[in-house]
PDB file of C-alpha atoms and ligand atoms in Angstrom:
ATOM      1  CA  LYS A  20       0.076  -0.068   0.282  1.00  0.00           C
ATOM      2  CA  ALA A  21       3.089   2.703   1.038  1.00  0.00           C
ATOM      3  CA  LYS A  22       4.553   1.396  -2.210  1.00  0.00           C
ATOM      4  CA  SER A  23       1.585   2.430  -4.546  1.00  0.00           C
ATOM      5  CA  GLN A  24       0.770   5.600  -2.399  1.00  0.00           C
ATOM      6  CA  PHE A  25       4.352   6.295  -2.633  1.00  0.00           C
ATOM      7  CA  ILE A  26       4.554   6.317  -7.194  1.00  0.00           C
ATOM      8  CA  ALA A  27       0.589   7.775  -6.783  1.00  0.00           C
ATOM      9  CA  ASN A  28       2.124  10.537  -4.688  1.00  0.00           C
ATOM     10  CA  ALA A  29       5.684  10.436  -7.228  1.00  0.00           C
ATOM     11  CA  THR A  30       3.253  10.668 -11.067  1.00  0.00           C
ATOM     12  CA  HIS A  31       1.265  13.399  -9.131  1.00  0.00           C
ATOM     13  CA  GLU A  32       4.350  16.277  -8.607  1.00  0.00           C
ATOM     14  CA  PHE A  33       6.206  15.527 -11.949  1.00  0.00           C
ATOM     15  CA  LYS A  34       3.342  15.074 -13.725  1.00  0.00           C
ATOM     16  CA  THR A  35       3.311  19.524 -13.474  1.00  0.00           C
ATOM     17  CA  PRO A  36       6.449  20.545 -14.289  1.00  0.00           C
ATOM     18  CA  ILE A  37       6.518  17.134 -18.007  1.00  0.00           C
ATOM     19  CA  PHE A  38       2.604  18.866 -19.289  1.00  0.00           C
ATOM     20  CA  SER A  39       3.336  22.511 -18.904  1.00  0.00           C
ATOM     21  CA  ILE A  40       7.020  22.464 -20.703  1.00  0.00           C
ATOM     22  CA  LYS A  41       5.456  19.815 -23.326  1.00  0.00           C
ATOM     23  CA  GLY A  42       2.549  22.297 -23.106  1.00  0.00           C
ATOM     24  CA  TYR A  43       4.751  25.687 -23.500  1.00  0.00           C
ATOM     25  CA  ILE A  44       6.345  23.604 -26.682  1.00  0.00           C
ATOM     26  CA  GLU A  45       3.135  22.882 -28.054  1.00  0.00           C
ATOM     27  CA  THR A  46       2.734  26.777 -28.113  1.00  0.00           C
ATOM     28  CA  LEU A  47       5.793  27.963 -29.392  1.00  0.00           C
ATOM     29  CA  LYS A  48       5.257  25.166 -32.392  1.00  0.00           C
ATOM     30  CA  ASP A  49       2.272  27.002 -32.734  1.00  0.00           C
ATOM     31  CA  GLY A  50       4.299  30.232 -33.720  1.00  0.00           C
ATOM     32  CA  ALA A  51       4.214  31.936 -30.262  1.00  0.00           C
ATOM     33  CA  ILE A  52       8.675  30.889 -31.056  1.00  0.00           C
ATOM     34  CA  ASN A  53       8.267  34.215 -33.648  1.00  0.00           C
ATOM     35  CA  ASP A  54       6.437  36.389 -31.514  1.00  0.00           C
ATOM     36  CA  SER A  55       9.274  37.800 -30.044  1.00  0.00           C
ATOM     37  CA  ASN A  56       6.834  40.003 -27.030  1.00  0.00           C
ATOM     38  CA  VAL A  57       6.081  36.277 -25.467  1.00  0.00           C
ATOM     39  CA  ASN A  58       8.491  32.982 -26.469  1.00  0.00           C
ATOM     40  CA  ASN A  59      11.064  34.222 -24.220  1.00  0.00           C
ATOM     41  CA  ILE A  60       9.749  34.335 -21.117  1.00  0.00           C
ATOM     42  CA  PHE A  61       7.782  31.005 -22.283  1.00  0.00           C
ATOM     43  CA  LEU A  62      11.870  29.853 -22.748  1.00  0.00           C
ATOM     44  CA  ASN A  63      12.018  30.642 -19.499  1.00  0.00           C
ATOM     45  CA  LYS A  64       9.712  28.981 -17.702  1.00  0.00           C
ATOM     46  CA  ILE A  65      10.818  25.502 -19.499  1.00  0.00           C
ATOM     47  CA  TYR A  66      13.687  26.635 -18.383  1.00  0.00           C
ATOM     48  CA  ASN A  67      12.206  26.790 -14.697  1.00  0.00           C
ATOM     49  CA  GLN A  68      10.262  23.755 -15.172  1.00  0.00           C
ATOM     50  CA  SER A  69      13.258  21.676 -16.224  1.00  0.00           C
ATOM     51  CA  LYS A  70      14.585  22.718 -13.142  1.00  0.00           C
ATOM     52  CA  ARG A  71      12.105  21.419 -10.501  1.00  0.00           C
ATOM     53  CA  LEU A  72      12.151  18.283 -12.717  1.00  0.00           C
ATOM     54  CA  GLU A  73      15.520  18.059 -12.695  1.00  0.00           C
ATOM     55  CA  LYS A  74      15.437  19.178  -8.287  1.00  0.00           C
ATOM     56  CA  LEU A  75      12.699  15.875  -7.872  1.00  0.00           C
ATOM     57  CA  PHE A  76      13.966  13.407  -9.627  1.00  0.00           C
ATOM     58  CA  SER A  77      18.175  14.216  -7.397  1.00  0.00           C
ATOM     59  CA  ASN A  78      16.242  14.804  -4.354  1.00  0.00           C
ATOM     60  CA  LEU A  79      14.997  11.771  -4.758  1.00  0.00           C
ATOM     61  CA  ILE A  80      17.495   9.661  -5.866  1.00  0.00           C
ATOM     62  CA  ASN A  81      18.615  10.875  -2.862  1.00  0.00           C
ATOM     63  CA  ILE A  82      17.022   8.861  -0.463  1.00  0.00           C
ATOM     64  CA  SER A  83      16.552   6.713  -2.118  1.00  0.00           C
ATOM     65  CA  LYS A  84      20.248   6.135  -1.737  1.00  0.00           C
ATOM     66  CA  ILE A  85      20.493   6.383   1.512  1.00  0.00           C
ATOM     67  CA  GLU A  86      17.949   4.637   2.456  1.00  0.00           C
ATOM     68  CA  LEU A  87      19.221   1.756   0.389  1.00  0.00           C
ATOM     69  CA  ASN A  88      22.554   2.591   1.638  1.00  0.00           C
ATOM     70  CA  GLU A  89      23.899   3.004  -1.630  1.00  0.00           C
ATOM     71  CA  LEU A  90      25.523   6.504  -0.797  1.00  0.00           C
ATOM     72  CA  ASP A  91      29.166   6.805  -0.176  1.00  0.00           C
ATOM     73  CA  ILE A  92      29.265   8.420   2.704  1.00  0.00           C
ATOM     74  CA  LYS A  93      32.316  10.014   3.386  1.00  0.00           C
ATOM     75  CA  PHE A  94      33.249  11.007   7.064  1.00  0.00           C
ATOM     76  CA  GLU A  95      35.405  14.347   7.517  1.00  0.00           C
ATOM     77  CA  LYS A  96      35.397  16.253   9.735  1.00  0.00           C
ATOM     78  CA  VAL A  97      32.825  19.717   9.875  1.00  0.00           C
ATOM     79  CA  LEU A  98      33.992  22.686  11.168  1.00  0.00           C
ATOM     80  CA  LEU A  99      30.336  23.765  11.922  1.00  0.00           C
ATOM     81  CA  ASN A 100      31.029  27.496  11.025  1.00  0.00           C
ATOM     82  CA  GLU A 101      31.186  26.508   7.031  1.00  0.00           C
ATOM     83  CA  ILE A 102      28.243  26.158   7.633  1.00  0.00           C
ATOM     84  CA  MET A 103      26.803  29.036   9.429  1.00  0.00           C
ATOM     85  CA  ILE A 104      28.175  30.658   6.217  1.00  0.00           C
ATOM     86  CA  VAL A 105      26.230  29.213   4.455  1.00  0.00           C
ATOM     87  CA  LEU A 106      23.755  30.024   6.159  1.00  0.00           C
ATOM     88  CA  SER A 107      23.798  33.984   6.468  1.00  0.00           C
ATOM     89  CA  GLU A 108      24.988  34.140   2.614  1.00  0.00           C
ATOM     90  CA  THR A 109      20.906  31.817   1.540  1.00  0.00           C
ATOM     91  CA  PHE A 110      18.921  33.486   4.015  1.00  0.00           C
ATOM     92  CA  SER A 111      19.768  36.906   5.095  1.00  0.00           C
ATOM     93  CA  GLU A 112      18.240  38.115   1.282  1.00  0.00           C
ATOM     94  CA  SER A 113      14.721  36.377   1.469  1.00  0.00           C
ATOM     95  CA  ALA A 114      14.815  36.591   5.548  1.00  0.00           C
ATOM     96  CA  ASN A 115      14.576  39.772   5.303  1.00  0.00           C
ATOM     97  CA  ASN A 116      12.862  40.479   3.005  1.00  0.00           C
ATOM     98  CA  LYS A 117       9.800  39.067   4.744  1.00  0.00           C
ATOM     99  CA  GLY A 118      10.970  41.438   7.790  1.00  0.00           C
ATOM    100  CA  LEU A 119      12.321  38.313   9.845  1.00  0.00           C
ATOM    101  CA  ASN A 120      14.828  38.625  12.224  1.00  0.00           C
ATOM    102  CA  LEU A 121      17.136  35.405  11.013  1.00  0.00           C
ATOM    103  CA  PHE A 122      20.213  34.619  14.163  1.00  0.00           C
ATOM    104  CA  ILE A 123      23.101  33.249  12.931  1.00  0.00           C
ATOM    105  CA  PRO A 124      25.701  31.434  15.932  1.00  0.00           C
ATOM    106  CA  ASN A 125      28.896  32.085  15.698  1.00  0.00           C
ATOM    107  CA  THR A 126      30.505  29.052  16.356  1.00  0.00           C
ATOM    108  CA  LYS A 127      34.002  29.183  16.361  1.00  0.00           C
ATOM    109  CA  ASP A 128      36.381  26.512  16.426  1.00  0.00           C
ATOM    110  CA  MET A 129      33.070  23.452  16.675  1.00  0.00           C
ATOM    111  CA  ILE A 130      33.889  20.453  14.340  1.00  0.00           C
ATOM    112  CA  VAL A 131      31.125  17.175  13.289  1.00  0.00           C
ATOM    113  CA  LEU A 132      31.409  14.386  12.762  1.00  0.00           C
ATOM    114  CA  GLY A 133      29.907  13.732   9.223  1.00  0.00           C
ATOM    115  CA  ASN A 134      29.231  14.973   5.877  1.00  0.00           C
ATOM    116  CA  LYS A 135      29.222  18.292   4.610  1.00  0.00           C
ATOM    117  CA  GLU A 136      27.287  18.767   1.414  1.00  0.00           C
ATOM    118  CA  LEU A 137      24.959  16.302   2.625  1.00  0.00           C
ATOM    119  CA  LEU A 138      24.390  17.884   6.829  1.00  0.00           C
ATOM    120  CA  GLN A 139      24.962  21.611   5.231  1.00  0.00           C
ATOM    121  CA  THR A 140      21.090  19.843   3.193  1.00  0.00           C
ATOM    122  CA  CYS A 141      20.381  19.914   6.639  1.00  0.00           C
ATOM    123  CA  PHE A 142      20.714  22.565   7.475  1.00  0.00           C
ATOM    124  CA  ILE A 143      19.614  23.973   3.784  1.00  0.00           C
ATOM    125  CA  ASN A 144      16.454  23.266   4.017  1.00  0.00           C
ATOM    126  CA  LEU A 145      15.364  23.533   7.614  1.00  0.00           C
ATOM    127  CA  VAL A 146      16.646  27.320   7.630  1.00  0.00           C
ATOM    128  CA  ASP A 147      14.156  27.417   4.203  1.00  0.00           C
ATOM    129  CA  ASN A 148      11.010  25.603   5.915  1.00  0.00           C
ATOM    130  CA  ALA A 149      11.771  28.277   9.261  1.00  0.00           C
ATOM    131  CA  ILE A 150      11.376  31.145   6.741  1.00  0.00           C
ATOM    132  CA  LYS A 151       8.573  29.850   4.487  1.00  0.00           C
ATOM    133  CA  TYR A 152       6.564  29.043   7.138  1.00  0.00           C
ATOM    134  CA  SER A 153       6.706  32.096   9.676  1.00  0.00           C
ATOM    135  CA  LYS A 154       5.376  35.379   8.988  1.00  0.00           C
ATOM    136  CA  LYS A 155       7.023  37.424  11.531  1.00  0.00           C
ATOM    137  CA  GLY A 156       9.017  37.006  14.416  1.00  0.00           C
ATOM    138  CA  THR A 157      12.652  35.497  14.680  1.00  0.00           C
ATOM    139  CA  ILE A 158      14.467  31.908  13.554  1.00  0.00           C
ATOM    140  CA  SER A 159      17.375  30.857  15.325  1.00  0.00           C
ATOM    141  CA  ILE A 160      20.667  28.482  15.670  1.00  0.00           C
ATOM    142  CA  SER A 161      21.509  27.605  18.734  1.00  0.00           C
ATOM    143  CA  ILE A 162      23.932  25.088  19.718  1.00  0.00           C
ATOM    144  CA  LYS A 163      25.132  23.710  22.802  1.00  0.00           C
ATOM    145  CA  ASN A 164      28.257  22.201  23.395  1.00  0.00           C
ATOM    146  CA  LEU A 165      28.029  18.391  24.829  1.00  0.00           C
ATOM    147  CA  ASN A 166      29.563  16.139  26.600  1.00  0.00           C
ATOM    148  CA  GLN A 167      29.779  13.551  22.746  1.00  0.00           C
ATOM    149  CA  TYR A 168      27.128  15.242  20.877  1.00  0.00           C
ATOM    150  CA  ILE A 169      26.757  18.745  19.553  1.00  0.00           C
ATOM    151  CA  GLN A 170      23.086  20.378  20.227  1.00  0.00           C
ATOM    152  CA  ILE A 171      21.623  21.356  17.033  1.00  0.00           C
ATOM    153  CA  LYS A 172      18.168  23.489  17.084  1.00  0.00           C
ATOM    154  CA  ILE A 173      16.709  25.372  14.812  1.00  0.00           C
ATOM    155  CA  ILE A 174      13.940  27.734  16.191  1.00  0.00           C
ATOM    156  CA  ASP A 175      11.014  28.917  15.250  1.00  0.00           C
ATOM    157  CA  ASN A 176       7.575  31.252  15.810  1.00  0.00           C
ATOM    158  CA  GLY A 177       5.698  30.734  12.238  1.00  0.00           C
ATOM    159  CA  ILE A 178       3.237  29.111  11.754  1.00  0.00           C
ATOM    160  CA  GLY A 179       3.325  25.954  14.239  1.00  0.00           C
ATOM    161  CA  ILE A 180       2.390  22.184  13.329  1.00  0.00           C
ATOM    162  CA  SER A 181      -0.225  20.762  14.774  1.00  0.00           C
ATOM    163  CA  GLU A 182       0.173  16.882  16.747  1.00  0.00           C
ATOM    164  CA  LYS A 183      -1.885  15.363  14.741  1.00  0.00           C
ATOM    165  CA  TYR A 184       1.508  15.734  12.031  1.00  0.00           C
ATOM    166  CA  HIS A 185       4.543  15.019  13.762  1.00  0.00           C
ATOM    167  CA  ASN A 186       5.655  12.112  12.712  1.00  0.00           C
ATOM    168  CA  GLN A 187       4.134  12.359   9.347  1.00  0.00           C
ATOM    169  CA  ILE A 188       5.772  15.058   7.723  1.00  0.00           C
ATOM    170  CA  PHE A 189       9.392  13.317   7.662  1.00  0.00           C
ATOM    171  CA  GLU A 190       7.334  10.527   5.462  1.00  0.00           C
ATOM    172  CA  ARG A 191       7.639  11.132   1.978  1.00  0.00           C
ATOM    173  CA  PHE A 192       5.963  14.017  -0.041  1.00  0.00           C
ATOM    174  CA  PHE A 193       3.699  14.793   2.966  1.00  0.00           C
ATOM    175  CA  ARG A 194       2.240  18.221   3.502  1.00  0.00           C
ATOM    176  CA  VAL A 195       0.289  19.059   6.202  1.00  0.00           C
ATOM    177  CA  GLU A 196      -2.438  21.223   4.317  1.00  0.00           C
ATOM    178  CA  ASP A 197      -2.066  20.630   0.826  1.00  0.00           C
ATOM    179  CA  SER A 198      -2.488  24.566  -1.199  1.00  0.00           C
ATOM    180  CA  ARG A 199      -1.022  26.038   1.912  1.00  0.00           C
ATOM    181  CA  SER A 200       2.936  24.489   1.135  1.00  0.00           C
ATOM    182  CA  ARG A 201       1.872  24.020  -2.628  1.00  0.00           C
ATOM    183  CA  ASN A 202       1.916  27.770  -2.539  1.00  0.00           C
ATOM    184  CA  LEU A 203       5.198  28.287  -1.605  1.00  0.00           C
ATOM    185  CA  GLY A 204       6.518  25.306  -3.822  1.00  0.00           C
ATOM    186  CA  GLY A 205       7.495  23.328  -1.767  1.00  0.00           C
ATOM    187  CA  ALA A 206       7.578  19.011  -2.957  1.00  0.00           C
ATOM    188  CA  GLY A 207       6.311  18.049   0.604  1.00  0.00           C
ATOM    189  CA  LEU A 208      10.666  16.383   0.366  1.00  0.00           C
ATOM    190  CA  GLY A 209      12.485  18.744   2.417  1.00  0.00           C
ATOM    191  CA  LEU A 210      11.794  16.715   5.906  1.00  0.00           C
ATOM    192  CA  SER A 211      11.959  13.450   4.631  1.00  0.00           C
ATOM    193  CA  ILE A 212      15.552  13.737   3.168  1.00  0.00           C
ATOM    194  CA  VAL A 213      17.047  15.767   6.730  1.00  0.00           C
ATOM    195  CA  LYS A 214      15.790  12.504   8.381  1.00  0.00           C
ATOM    196  CA  HIS A 215      17.327  10.220   6.203  1.00  0.00           C
ATOM    197  CA  ILE A 216      20.442  12.184   6.133  1.00  0.00           C
ATOM    198  CA  LEU A 217      21.094  12.490   9.616  1.00  0.00           C
ATOM    199  CA  LEU A 218      19.514   8.231  10.026  1.00  0.00           C
ATOM    200  CA  ALA A 219      22.795   7.973   7.700  1.00  0.00           C
ATOM    201  CA  HIS A 220      24.594  10.093  10.128  1.00  0.00           C
ATOM    202  CA  LYS A 221      23.200   7.428  13.408  1.00  0.00           C
ATOM    203  CA  SER A 222      21.428  10.957  14.487  1.00  0.00           C
ATOM    204  CA  LYS A 223      17.536  11.380  14.619  1.00  0.00           C
ATOM    205  CA  ILE A 224      15.696  14.289  13.625  1.00  0.00           C
ATOM    206  CA  LEU A 225      12.710  16.144  16.626  1.00  0.00           C
ATOM    207  CA  LEU A 226       9.786  18.685  16.977  1.00  0.00           C
ATOM    208  CA  SER A 227       8.217  20.040  19.439  1.00  0.00           C
ATOM    209  CA  SER A 228       5.072  22.655  18.304  1.00  0.00           C
ATOM    210  CA  ALA A 229       2.068  23.319  18.020  1.00  0.00           C
ATOM    211  CA  LEU A 230      -0.137  24.481  15.946  1.00  0.00           C
ATOM    212  CA  ASN A 231       0.671  28.909  15.472  1.00  0.00           C
ATOM    213  CA  HIS A 232       3.660  28.898  18.003  1.00  0.00           C
ATOM    214  CA  GLY A 233       6.337  28.131  16.397  1.00  0.00           C
ATOM    215  CA  SER A 234       8.475  25.056  16.221  1.00  0.00           C
ATOM    216  CA  THR A 235      11.521  23.621  17.064  1.00  0.00           C
ATOM    217  CA  PHE A 236      13.770  21.208  14.838  1.00  0.00           C
ATOM    218  CA  SER A 237      16.138  19.643  16.592  1.00  0.00           C
ATOM    219  CA  PHE A 238      18.911  17.175  16.626  1.00  0.00           C
ATOM    220  CA  ASN A 239      22.575  15.345  17.821  1.00  0.00           C
ATOM    221  CA  LEU A 240      25.641  15.284  16.112  1.00  0.00           C
ATOM    222  CA  LYS A 241      28.454  13.376  16.995  1.00  0.00           C
ATOM    223  CA  LYS A 242      31.982  15.734  18.006  1.00  0.00           C
ATOM    224  CA  THR A 243      35.270  14.484  16.479  1.00  0.00           C
TER     225      THR A 243
HETATM  226  P1  LIG B 323       7.873  20.535   2.076  1.00  0.00           P
HETATM  227  O1  LIG B 323       8.585  21.221   0.375  1.00  0.00           O
HETATM  228  O2  LIG B 323       5.507  21.691   1.210  1.00  0.00           O
HETATM  229  O3  LIG B 323       8.281  21.994   2.653  1.00  0.00           O
HETATM  230  P2  LIG B 323       8.840  19.440   3.763  1.00  0.00           P
HETATM  231  O4  LIG B 323       9.422  18.338   3.298  1.00  0.00           O
HETATM  232  O5  LIG B 323       9.915  20.155   3.934  1.00  0.00           O
HETATM  233  O6  LIG B 323       8.542  20.317   2.662  1.00  0.00           O
HETATM  234  O7  LIG B 323       7.995  19.962   5.328  1.00  0.00           O
HETATM  235  C1  LIG B 323       6.455  18.977   4.504  1.00  0.00           C
HETATM  236  C2  LIG B 323       5.287  20.036   5.793  1.00  0.00           C
HETATM  237  O8  LIG B 323       6.389  20.157   6.854  1.00  0.00           O
HETATM  238  C3  LIG B 323       5.482  21.240   4.633  1.00  0.00           C
HETATM  239  O9  LIG B 323       4.453  21.076   4.196  1.00  0.00           O
HETATM  240  C4  LIG B 323       4.697  22.579   5.554  1.00  0.00           C
HETATM  241  O10 LIG B 323       3.138  22.304   5.437  1.00  0.00           O
HETATM  242  C5  LIG B 323       5.487  21.593   6.993  1.00  0.00           C
HETATM  243  N1  LIG B 323       6.470  22.544   8.323  1.00  0.00           N
HETATM  244  C6  LIG B 323       8.330  22.201   7.623  1.00  0.00           C
HETATM  245  N2  LIG B 323       8.441  22.872   8.271  1.00  0.00           N
HETATM  246  C7  LIG B 323       7.525  24.009   8.736  1.00  0.00           C
HETATM  247  C8  LIG B 323       8.291  24.713   9.651  1.00  0.00           C
HETATM  248  N3  LIG B 323       9.397  24.555  10.334  1.00  0.00           N
HETATM  249  N4  LIG B 323       7.334  25.717  10.218  1.00  0.00           N
HETATM  250  C9  LIG B 323       5.309  24.700  10.087  1.00  0.00           C
HETATM  251  N5  LIG B 323       5.342  24.000   9.559  1.00  0.00           N
HETATM  252  C10 LIG B 323       6.426  23.198   8.578  1.00  0.00           C
END
């Protein structure tokens, strides 16, 4: 049952960009290619939809590879501050444009054991969501030095998640309210990727949230 549900969801997600690309190409073939008012606009739309397809595809492949243990993950010493800098470069502007405060700590020389690329994806997905699902307030990253671990929290005062969805939101394609996040462009894969990446790091993502009271996603990473 889970397998057919997965196929139904995947088909649905792939259908929109494929039909959209096909539609624009047909319109171009029917003459719009010679209309300088629209031809570049349509080409750009085709390009954007193909990028969306590519992202969907690579996200799904990565989830499956981690699940099947096929991803050759190289563990290395990861300087957390390098990830913090990427987060700041990636999100400062979008948070600012929405009137949100984004607090990213200086983690100095804190080092964890992991795969930098994958851990970066993990942080990016969580901060991206925190911004997407907040209309006001602050998004902050809290980093705490524990005995053998570094504890990480991504905290927002956004729209929050009702407790009844807390287990499901980490499933592939799951969105709390279909229309709400569809408008924001998500495919419901971000948290599933986070869950799988952390599993590959022998860690677990935890959620504490209530509807209209913000969300905190937390996880531990092993120190070297
Ligand atoms: P999406 O691409 O839809 O954002 P995700 O897998 O990243 O997919 O998240 C799944 C769902 O969990 C989202 O559709 C959203 O409803 C909910 N969600 C995730 N992060 C947050 C957050 N920080 N605040 C409120 N809701 C969230």
